[in-house]
Structures are given as C-alpha cells and as structure tokens.
Amino acid sequence: MGSAQEQHEPERGESVRERLIRSTVTLLAESGPEQLKVRTITDAAGVSTIAVYHHFGGLKELLQDVVAHGYSELAAAMTAAAQADPDPGVQLFAMALSTRSVAQSNAHLYDMMFGLSTRGTYRYVESPVQNTARGFAIAYAALADACGRLLQSGRVSVIDSDQIAAELWSVVHGFVTLEMAGHFDHFADPVSMVLRPMAVNHFVGMGDERAKAESSADRAMLWWSQQ
C-alpha cells in the first residue's frame, strides 16, 4: 500500500471542493460517522483544515453537500433503472434493486440521507424533511414517472400514480433499512426470498396479473445481474 497522501491524490479535473466531498463519503463508508471531523476529513483529502471553511463555511455545510451527493447517486441509479426495459413493471423492480445497491454501498450515508439515526454524530445534518425537499425529490421523480407509466399501461387498478409511488417507496425503503439492520440475516437470499415476493404481491394487490408481475420481477433481476 502507498502512503496516505498517495491514496488520496485528486482525481483528474477534481476541484478541492469535490475532493473534500469524496473524501468525506469514503470516510463515512469505511469508518462511520464518528470520523467526520474537520481534521480527519482534510487529512484524508490532503488539504489544510481551512479548505473546509473556505469552500463550505464549516463542517455542517460540507455534510449537507455530502447528503446532496448521496441523493445524486440515488437519482442516477433510479434513472439508469428506468432504462432497463420498456415495461414500467421491470423499471420499478429494477429501481428497487438499484436503491438497495446504493444503500449497501454506503450504509452510513444512506442513514444520514434519511435521518434514520438519532445519534449525536448526525447533529450537523438538517432534518429529514428539509433533506427530502432539497434532494430526494429529484430521485423520487424517476420513481413517480415510472409509476405514471405503469398506471397508463392499464396493469393496475389504482387510479393515482402518486399513491403508487408512495406505496412502492415504502415497500423498498422498508426492506432496505431492515436488511441493513441485519433483520434478514437468516435468509440465504433476502432479495429472492423477501423483496421479490413482497413486491410481486404488492403489484397483484394493485390489480396486476401475477404472471405479469413475476415476469417483470424476473426480467429486472436478470437486468441487474448483468450490470
């Protein structure tokens, strides 16, 4: 392994501001929120502590941009999933798998984004309601658009696409947070044994034919396996 400085060389074309955000995201993934201190972050980024105050105003503002970065990652994943297949059912199942992947790639960041923890280490981050208004709406729009396409397809009997989006987000977010907390550790394959049947059952409950819902789920899982 190289030195700490070599490990944190700036990426090509990366600004100091971007490097600080990237270093914070990496620290969060590798060491948890306890390491989110100005000195630790700037050491990881290879810059002086004054850079945090110059580019962000302080640690609180830096962490707000880290949360915004997390929402951007989630939005990109959902947008990519929307291209998985012309079938909106496949798109929605693919979004569920993509959301799970984003959360698992940095569980502490996902925790911070949605205000799941009441630990003092998150005291710098705004309330979940404010965070949602600032960033999650962008990611949620991709989900809402796919729900609109599902409604237009005639596969479901629910008449409000906003209701569909809220229900499906609740299903996926609930699964993701429970899995990250270790509640599904006794399942050999939580996706196949919990998420897939739960989502299929929810689609059927909205009026979809079980065969169509299962086909959409299987095609989404095939798409995901090829990513």
Coordinates of C-alpha atoms in Angstrom, one line a residue:
M1 CA 0.0 0.0 0.0
G2 CA 1.2 3.6 -0.7
S3 CA 1.2 6.5 1.7
A4 CA -1.9 8.2 2.9
Q5 CA -1.1 11.1 0.5
E6 CA -0.8 8.7 -2.4
Q7 CA -4.1 7.1 -1.6
H8 CA -5.9 10.4 -1.7
E9 CA -4.4 12.0 -4.8
P10 CA -7.1 14.2 -6.5
E11 CA -8.8 12.7 -9.4
R12 CA -8.3 14.2 -12.8
G13 CA -10.1 17.6 -13.1
E14 CA -11.3 17.3 -9.5
S15 CA -11.7 20.5 -7.5
V16 CA -10.7 20.9 -3.9
R17 CA -14.5 21.1 -3.1
E18 CA -15.1 17.8 -4.9
R19 CA -12.2 16.1 -3.3
L20 CA -13.4 17.1 0.2
I21 CA -16.9 15.6 -0.6
R22 CA -15.4 12.4 -2.0
S23 CA -13.1 12.0 1.0
T24 CA -16.0 12.5 3.4
V25 CA -18.1 10.0 1.6
T26 CA -15.2 7.5 1.7
L27 CA -14.5 8.1 5.4
L28 CA -18.2 7.6 6.1
A29 CA -18.3 4.3 4.3
E30 CA -15.0 3.0 5.8
S31 CA -15.1 4.3 9.3
G32 CA -18.6 5.6 10.1
P33 CA -19.8 9.0 11.3
E34 CA -17.5 9.1 14.3
Q35 CA -14.7 10.0 11.9
L36 CA -16.4 13.0 10.4
K37 CA -14.2 15.7 11.9
V38 CA -12.7 18.6 10.0
R39 CA -9.1 17.4 10.7
T40 CA -9.8 13.8 9.7
I41 CA -11.5 14.8 6.5
T42 CA -8.9 17.3 5.4
D43 CA -6.1 14.8 6.2
A44 CA -7.8 12.3 4.0
A45 CA -8.2 14.8 1.3
G46 CA -4.7 16.0 1.6
V47 CA -5.6 19.7 2.1
S48 CA -5.5 22.1 5.0
T49 CA -8.3 22.5 7.5
I50 CA -9.0 26.0 6.3
A51 CA -10.2 24.5 3.0
V52 CA -13.4 23.2 4.7
Y53 CA -14.3 26.7 5.9
H54 CA -13.2 28.4 2.6
H55 CA -15.2 26.1 0.3
F56 CA -18.2 25.3 2.5
G57 CA -18.3 27.6 5.6
G58 CA -18.0 24.7 8.0
L59 CA -18.5 21.0 8.7
K60 CA -22.3 21.3 8.8
E61 CA -22.3 22.7 5.3
L62 CA -19.9 20.1 4.0
L63 CA -22.1 17.4 5.3
Q64 CA -25.1 18.9 3.6
D65 CA -23.3 18.7 0.3
V66 CA -22.3 15.1 1.1
V67 CA -26.0 14.3 1.6
A68 CA -26.8 16.0 -1.7
H69 CA -24.1 13.8 -3.3
G70 CA -25.9 10.8 -1.9
Y71 CA -29.2 11.9 -3.4
S72 CA -27.4 12.5 -6.7
E73 CA -26.1 8.9 -6.6
L74 CA -29.6 7.6 -5.9
A75 CA -31.1 9.7 -8.7
A76 CA -28.6 8.4 -11.2
A77 CA -29.3 4.8 -10.1
M78 CA -33.0 5.3 -10.5
T79 CA -32.6 7.0 -13.8
A80 CA -30.5 4.2 -15.1
A81 CA -33.0 1.6 -13.9
A82 CA -35.7 3.4 -15.8
Q83 CA -33.8 2.4 -19.0
A84 CA -33.8 -1.3 -18.1
D85 CA -36.8 -2.2 -20.2
P86 CA -39.8 -0.6 -21.9
D87 CA -42.0 -2.4 -19.4
P88 CA -42.7 0.0 -16.4
G89 CA -43.0 -3.0 -14.2
V90 CA -39.5 -4.0 -15.0
Q91 CA -38.3 -0.5 -14.4
L92 CA -39.9 -0.3 -11.0
F93 CA -38.4 -3.7 -9.9
A94 CA -35.0 -2.5 -11.2
M95 CA -35.3 0.7 -9.2
A96 CA -35.8 -1.4 -6.1
L97 CA -32.7 -3.4 -6.8
S98 CA -30.7 -0.2 -7.6
T99 CA -31.9 1.5 -4.4
R100 CA -30.7 -1.5 -2.4
S101 CA -27.3 -1.4 -4.1
V102 CA -26.9 2.3 -3.4
A103 CA -27.8 1.8 0.3
Q104 CA -25.4 -1.1 0.7
S105 CA -22.5 0.7 -1.0
N106 CA -22.5 3.2 1.9
A107 CA -24.9 2.3 4.7
H108 CA -23.9 5.3 6.8
L109 CA -24.5 7.7 4.0
Y110 CA -27.9 6.2 3.4
D111 CA -28.6 6.5 7.1
M112 CA -27.6 10.2 7.1
M113 CA -29.6 10.9 4.0
F114 CA -32.9 9.7 5.5
G115 CA -32.4 10.7 9.1
L116 CA -32.6 7.1 10.3
S117 CA -30.3 7.6 13.2
T118 CA -30.7 9.8 16.3
R119 CA -27.1 9.5 17.2
G120 CA -25.3 12.8 18.1
T121 CA -22.8 12.2 15.3
Y122 CA -25.5 13.3 12.8
R123 CA -26.3 16.5 14.6
Y124 CA -24.8 18.6 11.8
V125 CA -27.3 17.4 9.2
E126 CA -30.6 19.1 8.7
S127 CA -33.9 17.4 9.5
P128 CA -35.1 14.6 7.2
V129 CA -38.0 16.8 5.9
Q130 CA -35.5 19.5 4.8
N131 CA -33.2 17.0 3.2
T132 CA -36.1 15.4 1.3
A133 CA -37.2 18.8 -0.1
R134 CA -33.6 19.6 -1.2
G135 CA -32.5 16.3 -2.8
F136 CA -34.7 13.3 -2.6
A137 CA -37.4 14.9 -4.8
I138 CA -35.0 14.5 -7.8
A139 CA -34.6 10.8 -7.2
Y140 CA -38.2 10.3 -6.3
A141 CA -39.3 11.9 -9.6
A142 CA -37.8 9.0 -11.6
L143 CA -39.9 6.6 -9.4
A144 CA -43.0 8.7 -9.9
D145 CA -42.6 8.8 -13.7
A146 CA -42.3 5.1 -13.9
C147 CA -45.4 4.7 -11.7
G148 CA -47.2 7.0 -14.1
R149 CA -46.2 4.7 -17.0
L150 CA -47.4 1.7 -15.0
L151 CA -50.8 3.4 -14.5
Q152 CA -51.1 4.2 -18.2
S153 CA -50.3 0.6 -19.1
G154 CA -53.6 -0.5 -17.6
R155 CA -51.9 -3.2 -15.5
V156 CA -53.1 -1.8 -12.1
S157 CA -56.4 -0.6 -10.8
V158 CA -55.1 2.1 -8.5
I159 CA -56.1 5.4 -10.1
D160 CA -53.4 7.7 -8.6
S161 CA -49.8 7.3 -9.6
D162 CA -48.6 9.4 -6.6
Q163 CA -50.2 6.8 -4.4
I164 CA -48.4 4.0 -6.3
A165 CA -45.1 5.8 -5.9
A166 CA -45.6 6.4 -2.1
E167 CA -46.6 2.7 -1.6
L168 CA -43.7 1.3 -3.6
W169 CA -41.1 3.6 -2.0
S170 CA -42.4 2.5 1.4
V171 CA -42.0 -1.2 0.4
V172 CA -38.5 -0.7 -0.9
H173 CA -37.2 1.7 1.8
G174 CA -38.6 -0.6 4.5
F175 CA -36.9 -3.6 3.1
V176 CA -33.6 -1.8 2.6
T177 CA -33.4 -0.4 6.1
L178 CA -34.5 -3.7 7.7
E179 CA -31.9 -5.6 5.7
M180 CA -29.1 -3.2 6.6
A181 CA -30.1 -3.5 10.3
G182 CA -29.5 -7.3 10.0
H183 CA -33.1 -8.4 10.4
F184 CA -32.9 -10.6 7.3
D185 CA -29.6 -12.3 8.0
H186 CA -31.3 -15.6 8.5
F187 CA -32.4 -15.6 4.8
A188 CA -30.0 -17.1 2.4
D189 CA -31.1 -14.7 -0.3
P190 CA -33.1 -11.7 1.0
V191 CA -33.8 -10.4 -2.5
S192 CA -35.3 -13.7 -3.8
M193 CA -36.9 -14.7 -0.6
V194 CA -38.3 -11.4 0.7
L195 CA -38.1 -8.4 -1.7
R196 CA -39.2 -10.2 -4.9
P197 CA -42.3 -12.0 -3.5
M198 CA -43.2 -8.9 -1.4
A199 CA -43.1 -6.7 -4.5
V200 CA -44.9 -9.2 -6.7
N201 CA -47.6 -9.5 -4.0
H202 CA -47.9 -5.7 -3.9
F203 CA -48.3 -5.5 -7.6
V204 CA -51.0 -8.1 -7.5
G205 CA -52.7 -6.3 -4.8
M206 CA -52.8 -3.2 -7.0
G207 CA -54.6 -5.2 -9.7
D208 CA -51.7 -6.6 -11.7
E209 CA -51.8 -10.2 -13.0
R210 CA -49.5 -12.4 -11.0
A211 CA -47.8 -13.8 -14.2
K212 CA -47.1 -10.3 -15.4
A213 CA -45.7 -9.1 -12.1
E214 CA -43.5 -12.2 -11.8
S215 CA -42.2 -11.7 -15.3
S216 CA -41.4 -8.1 -14.6
A217 CA -39.5 -9.1 -11.5
D218 CA -37.6 -11.8 -13.2
R219 CA -36.6 -9.6 -16.1
A220 CA -35.4 -6.9 -13.7
M221 CA -33.3 -9.3 -11.7
L222 CA -31.8 -10.5 -15.0
W223 CA -31.0 -6.9 -16.0
W224 CA -29.4 -6.3 -12.6
S225 CA -27.3 -9.4 -12.8
Q226 CA -25.8 -8.1 -16.0
Q227 CA -24.8 -4.7 -14.6

